[in-house]
Amino acid sequence: MKRILADVTAFARQYLRSRVGTFFALAFPVILILLFGAIFSSSGSPRVSLAVQDMDRTDASRGFVQALNNTTLISYQAIPPTANFQDYMRAHSINVALQIPDGFQATLAQARNGSTSARVNVTLAGDPTQSSFGIAYSAVAAVANGFNLQIANATEVVSVGETPFTVQQFGYIDFFLPGIIGFTILTTPMFGMTSICAEYRTRRFFKLLATTKLSKAEWLAAKVVFYVLLLFLSVAIMMLVGIGVFGMKARLTPVAVLLIIAGAFEFTSLGMVLGIFVRDPGTGEALANAIGFPMMFLAGSFFPIDSMPSFLQTIARALPLTYINEGLRATMVLANDGTAVTYLLITLGFAVVFFVIGARGLSWKSK
Amino acid sequence: MGEHVIEVRGLVKRYPDITAVDGIEFDVSRGQVFSLLGPNGAGKTTTVEILEGLRDPTAGEARVLGQDVRSGYRRIRERVGVLPQDFEPFDRLRPREAVTYWARLFDHDVSEEAVASIIETVGLSDRADTFALNLSGGEKRRLGIAMALVGQPDLLFLDEPTTGLDPGARRELWTLIGDLKKKGRTILLTTHYLDEAEQLADDVAIMNHGKIVAHGSPSALISQFGGGTTIVLAGAGRGGSQALTARGIAAELHGDDVFVHVPMAGQVRPMLAKLASIEIPLTEIYTKRSTLEDVFLKLVGARMEEGVLAA
């Protein structure tokens, strides 16, 4: 135990004296939270900018635009009626635009007077693959449907109510934070350990350590202890920023604490496993990137796994980070500790396997 | 001869493409500085790393402090200090912190005074609180020796401790190793500097191509293989050489100088008297004692420059 503590102390001194290491462990996740938090949390629901060319310029067409503007989804800007619709879009780099044709009010009047053949098309132009187009389409369709109901003198029978699925009313940042914690659990120990193994090998520190009484398992245990402490510091800073800046409501639960410890254990060990194969810092970095980057995107750190194609979801289920991300969300946001404990056990299973492979496979002795 | 701290018998380390160590045998006695001397690739470091428990031998036997290196390396490393070849310290630790850290890895609870004493021993007191990355090459090696000393080892392995250092730093390290020797430390020193081995070692084994080609004290090796003393007639030229040959004296012309080899120390004075009686124009006359370099040249057939055999 004394040797482990000695190694933790010496390693911590070196790590925290390296500005690059400290930046990526402590400052980078905070930057991510501030960035994504500012993008998605500061103005409530996202609003789509919709340009409208009102060719009709009547009370009815102005009413249609006003109805759009009253939704929380659209922020309106006008296209002059005299402009060529598509040329104007191109010239002003407009993503989504709506054109209300001349005769809009007259057609509505015909319909109110009983004409069954009266039809008018409003045209929504844009890139259907963009999410902003989908949001604008929903808003325009909803307003058009409202106009149709009004003309038909009908009332809305089926309506949609909202009830929060989570225990508290959480915001985007609350769902995002567990992913960022998972991202940090992946990158800080795994990338760190891979490059440390490469450096220790090229600079012969492993040989030097092999001349002491410190064993490989003790050395790895010391790194696990260090990364657990570092991750708690990192998570504490992230939580403070989330609460202080964005009013985040998610809190660390006992299961979340255990998941962070298990995750640090798991990815420190995985870094050592990768360290078996690296011979220099260049290959170490490449290997860590090759494993880490796909995992951080596929394991649901930034995007929900449910939104992925089914074959990617299958892959995601095989990735160790998935169980940390999902486990943290389960316990911190959904208050589902049962699922979180299951994911904690899976994480511990991965960790033990990686630790054994790392401690056995990494050789300090020469051939 | 005292107790043997290291005993090596028929040691072999074979790789698919090369036999790095080829059946060597030697002993190192307690309190002795033993030097493995040879060019790069001679097998010195491989031998030392086998003795340190960092490599497994292919065949033969090696015992360090009474322990077999294969089965007892855990016990061995508790009692030895190691300065590896091309030692590099941890960049962002200060010498004081590095020595404390290393002591704890050997389960030693060292006091601040003890750490300061070790640092003083290696002459780093003024740099004890400087990050290792800011130390000079010589200071880094001193730090390495300090780390090797923290466990109060019975045996110190210094693998090419002065390689790559400037002459001043080399001399300073020689003084330090000399001081450790005076304190009775047993040291196994590998080097490719012949003068270093001659200066520091009680016993020298010259290695080449994995074999020990000569073994003994520097003076014994010089006396056996070095050819005694050389009288140099500086500026005597070809005429001087011919004049000596005409009088039956074997002489070698080296540039403008003439060398006369005297195998026995007792023959130097009569030879000087004999040479003085011959009228030869010269600028200076002096004697040159054979060195390990001459021994090496004779045994290996080439001179060594920075660890590489000259063509």
PDB file of N, CA and C in Angstrom, chain B residues 30-79:
ATOM      1  N   ARG B  30      33.126  -8.736  -2.840  1.00  0.00           N
ATOM      2  CA  ARG B  30      32.549  -7.632  -2.063  1.00  0.00           C
ATOM      3  C   ARG B  30      33.557  -6.478  -1.950  1.00  0.00           C
ATOM      4  N   GLY B  31      33.074  -5.261  -2.130  1.00  0.00           N
ATOM      5  CA  GLY B  31      33.915  -4.074  -1.999  1.00  0.00           C
ATOM      6  C   GLY B  31      34.711  -3.750  -3.246  1.00  0.00           C
ATOM      7  N   GLN B  32      34.538  -4.556  -4.273  1.00  0.00           N
ATOM      8  CA  GLN B  32      35.326  -4.382  -5.493  1.00  0.00           C
ATOM      9  C   GLN B  32      34.568  -3.527  -6.524  1.00  0.00           C
ATOM     10  N   VAL B  33      35.295  -2.777  -7.338  1.00  0.00           N
ATOM     11  CA  VAL B  33      34.687  -2.173  -8.532  1.00  0.00           C
ATOM     12  C   VAL B  33      35.100  -3.037  -9.710  1.00  0.00           C
ATOM     13  N   PHE B  34      34.109  -3.681 -10.282  1.00  0.00           N
ATOM     14  CA  PHE B  34      34.362  -4.603 -11.393  1.00  0.00           C
ATOM     15  C   PHE B  34      33.840  -3.950 -12.668  1.00  0.00           C
ATOM     16  N   SER B  35      34.671  -3.905 -13.687  1.00  0.00           N
ATOM     17  CA  SER B  35      34.245  -3.245 -14.926  1.00  0.00           C
ATOM     18  C   SER B  35      34.133  -4.235 -16.075  1.00  0.00           C
ATOM     19  N   LEU B  36      32.975  -4.190 -16.721  1.00  0.00           N
ATOM     20  CA  LEU B  36      32.818  -4.888 -18.000  1.00  0.00           C
ATOM     21  C   LEU B  36      33.112  -3.857 -19.080  1.00  0.00           C
ATOM     22  N   LEU B  37      34.147  -4.110 -19.840  1.00  0.00           N
ATOM     23  CA  LEU B  37      34.633  -3.135 -20.811  1.00  0.00           C
ATOM     24  C   LEU B  37      34.478  -3.703 -22.212  1.00  0.00           C
ATOM     25  N   GLY B  38      34.012  -2.883 -23.123  1.00  0.00           N
ATOM     26  CA  GLY B  38      33.910  -3.374 -24.491  1.00  0.00           C
ATOM     27  C   GLY B  38      33.152  -2.415 -25.369  1.00  0.00           C
ATOM     28  N   PRO B  39      33.219  -2.641 -26.673  1.00  0.00           N
ATOM     29  CA  PRO B  39      32.514  -1.752 -27.602  1.00  0.00           C
ATOM     30  C   PRO B  39      31.005  -1.952 -27.522  1.00  0.00           C
ATOM     31  N   ASN B  40      30.262  -1.048 -28.146  1.00  0.00           N
ATOM     32  CA  ASN B  40      28.808  -1.224 -28.222  1.00  0.00           C
ATOM     33  C   ASN B  40      28.501  -2.565 -28.878  1.00  0.00           C
ATOM     34  N   GLY B  41      27.529  -3.281 -28.307  1.00  0.00           N
ATOM     35  CA  GLY B  41      27.147  -4.563 -28.884  1.00  0.00           C
ATOM     36  C   GLY B  41      28.017  -5.707 -28.417  1.00  0.00           C
ATOM     37  N   ALA B  42      28.920  -5.440 -27.477  1.00  0.00           N
ATOM     38  CA  ALA B  42      29.798  -6.519 -27.001  1.00  0.00           C
ATOM     39  C   ALA B  42      29.058  -7.497 -26.105  1.00  0.00           C
ATOM     40  N   GLY B  43      27.931  -7.055 -25.529  1.00  0.00           N
ATOM     41  CA  GLY B  43      27.172  -7.924 -24.630  1.00  0.00           C
ATOM     42  C   GLY B  43      27.203  -7.461 -23.184  1.00  0.00           C
ATOM     43  N   LYS B  44      27.737  -6.275 -22.948  1.00  0.00           N
ATOM     44  CA  LYS B  44      27.875  -5.777 -21.564  1.00  0.00           C
ATOM     45  C   LYS B  44      26.507  -5.553 -20.910  1.00  0.00           C
ATOM     46  N   THR B  45      25.669  -4.764 -21.605  1.00  0.00           N
ATOM     47  CA  THR B  45      24.376  -4.427 -21.010  1.00  0.00           C
ATOM     48  C   THR B  45      23.493  -5.659 -20.878  1.00  0.00           C
ATOM     49  N   THR B  46      23.554  -6.545 -21.857  1.00  0.00           N
ATOM     50  CA  THR B  46      22.770  -7.784 -21.757  1.00  0.00           C
ATOM     51  C   THR B  46      23.192  -8.557 -20.510  1.00  0.00           C
ATOM     52  N   THR B  47      24.511  -8.639 -20.292  1.00  0.00           N
ATOM     53  CA  THR B  47      25.005  -9.352 -19.110  1.00  0.00           C
ATOM     54  C   THR B  47      24.487  -8.699 -17.839  1.00  0.00           C
ATOM     55  N   VAL B  48      24.600  -7.363 -17.785  1.00  0.00           N
ATOM     56  CA  VAL B  48      24.175  -6.650 -16.575  1.00  0.00           C
ATOM     57  C   VAL B  48      22.678  -6.808 -16.353  1.00  0.00           C
ATOM     58  N   GLU B  49      21.895  -6.731 -17.436  1.00  0.00           N
ATOM     59  CA  GLU B  49      20.442  -6.849 -17.262  1.00  0.00           C
ATOM     60  C   GLU B  49      20.041  -8.258 -16.839  1.00  0.00           C
ATOM     61  N   ILE B  50      20.814  -9.255 -17.231  1.00  0.00           N
ATOM     62  CA  ILE B  50      20.559 -10.606 -16.716  1.00  0.00           C
ATOM     63  C   ILE B  50      20.821 -10.624 -15.211  1.00  0.00           C
ATOM     64  N   LEU B  51      21.904  -9.988 -14.807  1.00  0.00           N
ATOM     65  CA  LEU B  51      22.248  -9.975 -13.382  1.00  0.00           C
ATOM     66  C   LEU B  51      21.242  -9.158 -12.571  1.00  0.00           C
ATOM     67  N   GLU B  52      20.644  -8.160 -13.199  1.00  0.00           N
ATOM     68  CA  GLU B  52      19.639  -7.335 -12.504  1.00  0.00           C
ATOM     69  C   GLU B  52      18.265  -8.001 -12.490  1.00  0.00           C
ATOM     70  N   GLY B  53      18.144  -9.122 -13.195  1.00  0.00           N
ATOM     71  CA  GLY B  53      16.854  -9.817 -13.259  1.00  0.00           C
ATOM     72  C   GLY B  53      15.936  -9.250 -14.316  1.00  0.00           C
ATOM     73  N   LEU B  54      16.447  -8.416 -15.205  1.00  0.00           N
ATOM     74  CA  LEU B  54      15.607  -7.799 -16.231  1.00  0.00           C
ATOM     75  C   LEU B  54      15.556  -8.617 -17.520  1.00  0.00           C
ATOM     76  N   ARG B  55      16.432  -9.584 -17.648  1.00  0.00           N
ATOM     77  CA  ARG B  55      16.403 -10.497 -18.801  1.00  0.00           C
ATOM     78  C   ARG B  55      16.661 -11.905 -18.281  1.00  0.00           C
ATOM     79  N   ASP B  56      16.088 -12.872 -18.957  1.00  0.00           N
ATOM     80  CA  ASP B  56      16.339 -14.252 -18.579  1.00  0.00           C
ATOM     81  C   ASP B  56      17.469 -14.815 -19.440  1.00  0.00           C
ATOM     82  N   PRO B  57      18.433 -15.500 -18.828  1.00  0.00           N
ATOM     83  CA  PRO B  57      19.510 -16.094 -19.630  1.00  0.00           C
ATOM     84  C   PRO B  57      19.014 -17.307 -20.401  1.00  0.00           C
ATOM     85  N   THR B  58      19.696 -17.603 -21.503  1.00  0.00           N
ATOM     86  CA  THR B  58      19.356 -18.802 -22.271  1.00  0.00           C
ATOM     87  C   THR B  58      19.960 -20.038 -21.605  1.00  0.00           C
ATOM     88  N   ALA B  59      21.176 -19.879 -21.119  1.00  0.00           N
ATOM     89  CA  ALA B  59      21.852 -21.008 -20.469  1.00  0.00           C
ATOM     90  C   ALA B  59      22.879 -20.465 -19.495  1.00  0.00           C
ATOM     91  N   GLY B  60      23.408 -21.371 -18.686  1.00  0.00           N
ATOM     92  CA  GLY B  60      24.438 -20.973 -17.731  1.00  0.00           C
ATOM     93  C   GLY B  60      23.846 -20.580 -16.392  1.00  0.00           C
ATOM     94  N   GLU B  61      24.711 -20.144 -15.527  1.00  0.00           N
ATOM     95  CA  GLU B  61      24.274 -19.832 -14.165  1.00  0.00           C
ATOM     96  C   GLU B  61      24.791 -18.449 -13.775  1.00  0.00           C
ATOM     97  N   ALA B  62      23.955 -17.728 -13.102  1.00  0.00           N
ATOM     98  CA  ALA B  62      24.377 -16.428 -12.564  1.00  0.00           C
ATOM     99  C   ALA B  62      23.740 -16.257 -11.203  1.00  0.00           C
ATOM    100  N   ARG B  63      24.565 -15.955 -10.233  1.00  0.00           N
ATOM    101  CA  ARG B  63      24.066 -15.739  -8.872  1.00  0.00           C
ATOM    102  C   ARG B  63      24.495 -14.355  -8.419  1.00  0.00           C
ATOM    103  N   VAL B  64      23.536 -13.632  -7.855  1.00  0.00           N
ATOM    104  CA  VAL B  64      23.806 -12.293  -7.336  1.00  0.00           C
ATOM    105  C   VAL B  64      23.416 -12.299  -5.866  1.00  0.00           C
ATOM    106  N   LEU B  65      24.352 -11.935  -5.016  1.00  0.00           N
ATOM    107  CA  LEU B  65      24.126 -11.925  -3.571  1.00  0.00           C
ATOM    108  C   LEU B  65      23.561 -13.270  -3.105  1.00  0.00           C
ATOM    109  N   GLY B  66      24.075 -14.308  -3.711  1.00  0.00           N
ATOM    110  CA  GLY B  66      23.697 -15.676  -3.329  1.00  0.00           C
ATOM    111  C   GLY B  66      22.406 -16.171  -3.953  1.00  0.00           C
ATOM    112  N   GLN B  67      21.713 -15.319  -4.712  1.00  0.00           N
ATOM    113  CA  GLN B  67      20.423 -15.711  -5.304  1.00  0.00           C
ATOM    114  C   GLN B  67      20.577 -15.991  -6.794  1.00  0.00           C
ATOM    115  N   ASP B  68      19.904 -17.039  -7.237  1.00  0.00           N
ATOM    116  CA  ASP B  68      19.888 -17.323  -8.671  1.00  0.00           C
ATOM    117  C   ASP B  68      19.060 -16.237  -9.368  1.00  0.00           C
ATOM    118  N   VAL B  69      19.579 -15.719 -10.485  1.00  0.00           N
ATOM    119  CA  VAL B  69      18.888 -14.590 -11.127  1.00  0.00           C
ATOM    120  C   VAL B  69      17.534 -14.978 -11.702  1.00  0.00           C
ATOM    121  N   ARG B  70      17.345 -16.256 -12.002  1.00  0.00           N
ATOM    122  CA  ARG B  70      16.048 -16.665 -12.577  1.00  0.00           C
ATOM    123  C   ARG B  70      14.967 -16.702 -11.499  1.00  0.00           C
ATOM    124  N   SER B  71      15.292 -17.308 -10.387  1.00  0.00           N
ATOM    125  CA  SER B  71      14.264 -17.545  -9.373  1.00  0.00           C
ATOM    126  C   SER B  71      14.270 -16.495  -8.261  1.00  0.00           C
ATOM    127  N   GLY B  72      15.375 -15.813  -8.095  1.00  0.00           N
ATOM    128  CA  GLY B  72      15.462 -14.940  -6.916  1.00  0.00           C
ATOM    129  C   GLY B  72      15.540 -13.468  -7.218  1.00  0.00           C
ATOM    130  N   TYR B  73      15.035 -13.071  -8.419  1.00  0.00           N
ATOM    131  CA  TYR B  73      15.263 -11.668  -8.769  1.00  0.00           C
ATOM    132  C   TYR B  73      14.491 -10.709  -7.881  1.00  0.00           C
ATOM    133  N   ARG B  74      13.367 -11.166  -7.302  1.00  0.00           N
ATOM    134  CA  ARG B  74      12.644 -10.273  -6.372  1.00  0.00           C
ATOM    135  C   ARG B  74      13.500  -9.959  -5.147  1.00  0.00           C
ATOM    136  N   ARG B  75      14.190 -10.983  -4.645  1.00  0.00           N
ATOM    137  CA  ARG B  75      15.051 -10.760  -3.480  1.00  0.00           C
ATOM    138  C   ARG B  75      16.290  -9.965  -3.896  1.00  0.00           C
ATOM    139  N   ILE B  76      16.742 -10.208  -5.131  1.00  0.00           N
ATOM    140  CA  ILE B  76      17.934  -9.486  -5.601  1.00  0.00           C
ATOM    141  C   ILE B  76      17.649  -7.991  -5.671  1.00  0.00           C
ATOM    142  N   ARG B  77      16.482  -7.627  -6.241  1.00  0.00           N
ATOM    143  CA  ARG B  77      16.255  -6.199  -6.471  1.00  0.00           C
ATOM    144  C   ARG B  77      16.019  -5.422  -5.185  1.00  0.00           C
ATOM    145  N   GLU B  78      15.774  -6.147  -4.069  1.00  0.00           N
ATOM    146  CA  GLU B  78      15.676  -5.459  -2.788  1.00  0.00           C
ATOM    147  C   GLU B  78      17.046  -5.010  -2.293  1.00  0.00           C
ATOM    148  N   ARG B  79      18.107  -5.632  -2.842  1.00  0.00           N
ATOM    149  CA  ARG B  79      19.437  -5.376  -2.276  1.00  0.00           C
ATOM    150  C   ARG B  79      20.409  -4.772  -3.286  1.00  0.00           C
TER     151      ARG B  79
END
